[in-house]
Tab-separated table of C-alpha atoms and ligand atoms in Angstrom:
chain	number	residue	atom	x	y	z
L	5	MET	CA	151.643	16.494	-30.129
L	6	GLN	CA	152.322	14.251	-33.139
L	7	HIS	CA	155.339	12.780	-31.310
L	8	TRP	CA	153.463	11.722	-28.218
L	9	PRO	CA	153.390	7.912	-27.808
L	10	ILE	CA	150.162	6.240	-28.840
L	11	ASP	CA	150.686	2.850	-27.160
L	12	GLY	CA	148.657	3.793	-24.075
L	13	ARG	CA	151.317	2.884	-21.508
L	14	PRO	CA	150.974	4.886	-18.262
L	15	GLU	CA	153.057	8.034	-17.847
L	16	ILE	CA	154.798	9.743	-14.934
L	17	ALA	CA	155.317	13.465	-15.605
L	18	PHE	CA	158.015	15.705	-14.122
L	19	LEU	CA	156.935	19.321	-13.712
L	20	GLY	CA	158.584	22.392	-12.336
L	21	ARG	CA	160.369	25.598	-13.124
L	22	SER	CA	163.388	25.699	-15.319
L	23	ASN	CA	166.588	24.516	-13.649
L	24	VAL	CA	164.780	23.025	-10.626
L	25	GLY	CA	166.271	19.606	-11.404
L	26	LYS	CA	163.650	17.671	-13.408
L	27	SER	CA	166.082	16.005	-15.797
L	28	SER	CA	168.484	15.309	-12.912
L	29	LEU	CA	165.732	13.652	-10.872
L	30	LEU	CA	164.779	11.494	-13.816
L	31	ASN	CA	168.396	10.419	-14.367
L	32	SER	CA	168.924	9.864	-10.644
L	33	LEU	CA	165.848	7.636	-10.346
L	34	LEU	CA	167.147	5.533	-13.217
L	35	GLN	CA	170.746	5.787	-12.028
L	36	ARG	CA	171.670	6.767	-15.547
L	37	LYS	CA	173.737	9.923	-15.861
L	38	GLY	CA	173.145	11.143	-19.374
L	39	LEU	CA	169.678	9.925	-20.306
L	40	ALA	CA	167.811	13.207	-19.939
L	41	ARG	CA	169.996	16.203	-20.731
L	42	THR	CA	170.845	18.361	-17.735
L	43	SER	CA	172.497	21.729	-17.835
L	44	ASN	CA	173.346	24.907	-16.022
L	45	THR	CA	171.532	26.809	-18.738
L	46	PRO	CA	167.884	27.142	-17.763
L	47	GLY	CA	165.495	26.210	-20.528
L	48	ARG	CA	167.558	23.246	-21.722
L	49	THR	CA	164.591	20.927	-22.084
L	50	GLN	CA	162.373	22.696	-24.609
L	51	SER	CA	159.990	20.011	-25.765
L	52	ILE	CA	158.193	17.112	-24.140
L	53	ASN	CA	160.534	14.106	-23.948
L	54	PHE	CA	159.226	10.598	-23.359
L	55	PHE	CA	161.505	7.881	-21.936
L	56	LEU	CA	160.194	4.331	-22.103
L	57	ILE	CA	161.120	2.486	-18.894
L	58	ASN	CA	161.256	-1.341	-18.721
L	59	GLU	CA	158.959	-1.508	-21.734
L	60	SER	CA	156.110	-0.771	-19.334
L	61	PHE	CA	155.689	2.967	-18.637
L	62	TYR	CA	157.054	6.384	-19.610
L	63	PHE	CA	158.871	9.111	-17.747
L	64	VAL	CA	157.836	12.417	-19.277
L	65	ASP	CA	160.302	15.284	-19.020
L	66	LEU	CA	158.408	18.524	-19.574
L	67	PRO	CA	160.096	21.837	-20.291
L	68	GLY	CA	160.566	24.114	-17.302
L	69	TYR	CA	158.324	27.116	-16.775
L	70	GLY	CA	159.234	30.608	-15.738
L	71	PHE	CA	162.481	30.924	-17.601
L	72	ALA	CA	162.868	34.670	-17.929
L	73	LYS	CA	165.126	34.595	-20.961
L	74	VAL	CA	162.752	32.834	-23.314
L	75	SER	CA	160.483	35.095	-25.297
L	76	LYS	CA	156.936	35.810	-24.193
L	77	SER	CA	155.537	33.778	-27.076
L	78	MET	CA	157.664	30.790	-26.055
L	79	ARG	CA	156.437	31.093	-22.518
L	80	SER	CA	152.832	30.929	-23.579
L	81	ASP	CA	153.733	27.991	-25.830
L	82	TRP	CA	155.001	26.226	-22.746
L	83	GLY	CA	151.767	26.921	-20.949
L	84	LYS	CA	149.731	25.677	-23.876
L	85	MET	CA	151.801	22.545	-24.435
L	86	ALA	CA	151.991	21.611	-20.758
L	87	GLU	CA	148.373	22.367	-20.012
L	88	GLU	CA	147.290	20.453	-23.099
L	89	TYR	CA	149.413	17.533	-21.974
L	90	LEU	CA	148.249	17.637	-18.335
L	91	SER	CA	144.596	18.134	-19.040
L	92	GLN	CA	144.164	15.751	-21.991
L	93	ARG	CA	146.526	12.910	-21.290
L	94	GLU	CA	144.535	9.905	-20.183
L	95	GLN	CA	147.691	7.831	-19.632
L	96	LEU	CA	148.977	10.306	-17.031
L	97	ALA	CA	149.264	8.232	-13.849
L	98	LEU	CA	151.205	10.632	-11.619
L	99	SER	CA	152.475	14.218	-11.809
L	100	ILE	CA	155.660	14.886	-9.901
L	101	GLN	CA	155.924	18.603	-9.112
L	102	LEU	CA	159.441	19.700	-8.254
L	103	VAL	CA	160.201	22.682	-6.049
L	104	ASP	CA	163.646	23.952	-5.082
L	105	SER	CA	164.175	23.156	-1.396
L	106	ARG	CA	166.193	26.350	-0.974
L	107	HIS	CA	163.357	28.715	-1.833
L	108	LYS	CA	159.785	29.429	-0.928
L	109	PRO	CA	157.557	28.173	-3.785
L	110	SER	CA	157.185	30.843	-6.483
L	111	GLN	CA	153.943	32.227	-7.899
L	112	LEU	CA	154.279	29.865	-10.861
L	113	ASP	CA	154.902	26.900	-8.537
L	114	LEU	CA	151.736	27.810	-6.649
L	115	GLN	CA	149.751	28.238	-9.865
L	116	LEU	CA	150.754	24.800	-11.081
L	117	HIS	CA	149.998	23.341	-7.663
L	118	GLU	CA	146.528	24.894	-7.598
L	119	TRP	CA	145.926	23.628	-11.095
L	120	LEU	CA	146.823	20.048	-10.063
L	121	GLU	CA	144.572	20.315	-7.012
L	122	PHE	CA	141.679	21.872	-8.901
L	123	ASN	CA	141.854	19.235	-11.627
L	124	GLN	CA	142.146	16.470	-9.020
L	125	LYS	CA	145.363	15.084	-10.452
L	126	ASP	CA	147.312	12.455	-8.596
L	127	TYR	CA	150.519	14.303	-7.720
L	128	LEU	CA	153.538	14.328	-5.473
L	129	ILE	CA	155.872	17.181	-4.446
L	130	VAL	CA	159.608	16.589	-4.633
L	131	ALA	CA	161.858	19.158	-2.936
L	132	THR	CA	165.109	19.167	-4.924
L	133	LYS	CA	168.779	19.982	-4.225
L	134	THR	CA	168.497	19.210	-0.495
L	135	ASP	CA	172.230	18.468	-0.383
L	136	LYS	CA	172.754	22.224	-0.553
L	137	LEU	CA	171.094	22.757	2.848
L	138	SER	CA	171.997	21.823	6.405
L	139	SER	CA	169.464	19.543	8.102
L	140	ASN	CA	168.163	22.480	10.191
L	141	GLU	CA	167.716	24.638	7.131
L	142	LEU	CA	166.019	21.772	5.324
L	143	THR	CA	163.504	21.232	8.148
L	144	LYS	CA	162.678	24.951	8.021
L	145	GLN	CA	162.295	24.972	4.243
L	146	ILE	CA	160.087	21.869	4.196
L	147	ARG	CA	157.782	23.615	6.689
L	148	LEU	CA	157.557	26.587	4.341
L	149	ILE	CA	156.603	24.324	1.460
L	150	GLU	CA	154.060	22.506	3.663
L	151	THR	CA	152.457	25.823	4.537
L	152	ASP	CA	151.962	26.667	0.863
L	153	MET	CA	151.043	23.147	-0.167
L	154	PRO	CA	149.141	21.640	2.748
L	155	GLU	CA	147.992	18.033	2.548
L	156	SER	CA	150.497	17.276	-0.196
L	157	LYS	CA	152.975	14.449	0.040
L	158	ILE	CA	156.428	16.063	0.019
L	159	ILE	CA	159.632	14.076	-0.490
L	160	SER	CA	163.085	15.571	0.094
L	161	TYR	CA	165.465	14.665	-2.704
L	162	SER	CA	169.081	14.957	-3.703
L	163	ALA	CA	170.091	13.899	-7.179
L	164	GLN	CA	173.667	14.164	-5.972
L	165	SER	CA	173.385	11.557	-3.216
L	166	GLY	CA	170.233	9.707	-4.299
L	167	LYS	CA	168.466	10.637	-1.060
L	168	GLY	CA	164.706	10.157	-1.488
L	169	ARG	CA	165.080	7.717	-4.389
L	170	ASP	CA	163.303	4.820	-2.639
L	171	SER	CA	160.413	7.023	-1.498
L	172	VAL	CA	159.856	8.450	-4.975
L	173	TRP	CA	159.992	4.955	-6.488
L	174	SER	CA	157.394	3.714	-3.959
L	175	ALA	CA	155.061	6.545	-4.935
L	176	ILE	CA	155.573	5.779	-8.625
L	177	ALA	CA	154.951	2.061	-8.080
L	178	ALA	CA	151.752	2.834	-6.175
L	179	ALA	CA	150.546	5.111	-8.981
L	180	LEU	CA	151.253	2.463	-11.610
L	181	LYS	CA	149.240	-0.236	-9.811
H	26	LIG	P1	165.253	22.598	-17.603
H	26	LIG	O1	165.419	21.404	-18.500
H	26	LIG	O2	165.987	23.785	-18.050
H	26	LIG	O3	163.821	22.888	-17.314
H	26	LIG	O4	165.970	22.257	-16.187
H	26	LIG	P2	165.759	20.972	-15.267
H	26	LIG	O5	164.652	21.204	-14.309
H	26	LIG	O6	165.707	19.732	-16.087
H	26	LIG	O7	167.107	20.998	-14.393
H	26	LIG	P3	168.415	20.092	-14.540
H	26	LIG	O8	168.136	18.690	-14.121
H	26	LIG	O9	169.019	20.312	-15.865
H	26	LIG	O10	169.325	20.711	-13.371
H	26	LIG	C1	169.723	22.063	-13.350
H	26	LIG	C2	171.025	22.218	-12.571
H	26	LIG	O11	170.814	21.876	-11.192
H	26	LIG	C3	172.155	21.303	-13.069
H	26	LIG	O12	173.361	22.016	-12.969
H	26	LIG	C4	172.119	20.150	-12.072
H	26	LIG	O13	173.374	19.515	-11.920
H	26	LIG	C5	171.711	20.841	-10.781
H	26	LIG	N1	171.015	19.920	-9.859
H	26	LIG	C6	169.869	19.245	-10.106
H	26	LIG	N2	169.514	18.485	-9.044
H	26	LIG	C7	170.452	18.677	-8.106
H	26	LIG	C8	170.659	18.168	-6.756
H	26	LIG	O14	169.867	17.381	-6.199
H	26	LIG	N3	171.771	18.619	-6.092
H	26	LIG	C9	172.636	19.507	-6.637
H	26	LIG	N4	173.667	19.908	-5.884
H	26	LIG	N5	172.480	20.004	-7.879
H	26	LIG	C10	171.416	19.596	-8.616
H	27	LIG	MG1	165.529	19.454	-18.114
């Protein structure tokens, strides 16, 4: 909490389960490989990291939820920290919820989604790792996500190819206006 910026610039938050690709999305949007640390080890990002972009707004990399190997007390710390951030942060301009395009959204994904809806947050769904699916499989998976998250804007993304980058940037620009 004491390390959160106090300059009032707007913030774009990246939310989703551990290993879903939050740090990779952030790096891919900025076309900077090593800015936010990515890893094969789930739970890599363990605190809230703020990245000042163009001196005008922040990307906020939140720790992933639902990482089975962290202790119970750490898991509830995540919940507390993230919920405190999401509910209290006046600068929060847009929440980007990431879901893995290869899977049906998990219980925790749905909980977060309901929370964003209930609290009337401005949010966007990004389906990650789409390069791992054929286009037929992707169409099928996006339908599954749409069923669970109706009326949400869903963007297919690949941090590997940069697919979806322009669409995500447009949504961010609109939120920052
Ligand atoms: P935590 O910080 O642990 O919460 O994880 P995270 O959500 O930040 O995930 P991260 O960006 O570290 O990515 C996890 C793994 O998925 C890494 O091995 C990435 O290289 C891989 N990955 C992320 N996005 C993509 C993608 O679009 N395509 C492919 N093929 N791999 C991806
Ligand atoms: Mg991360």
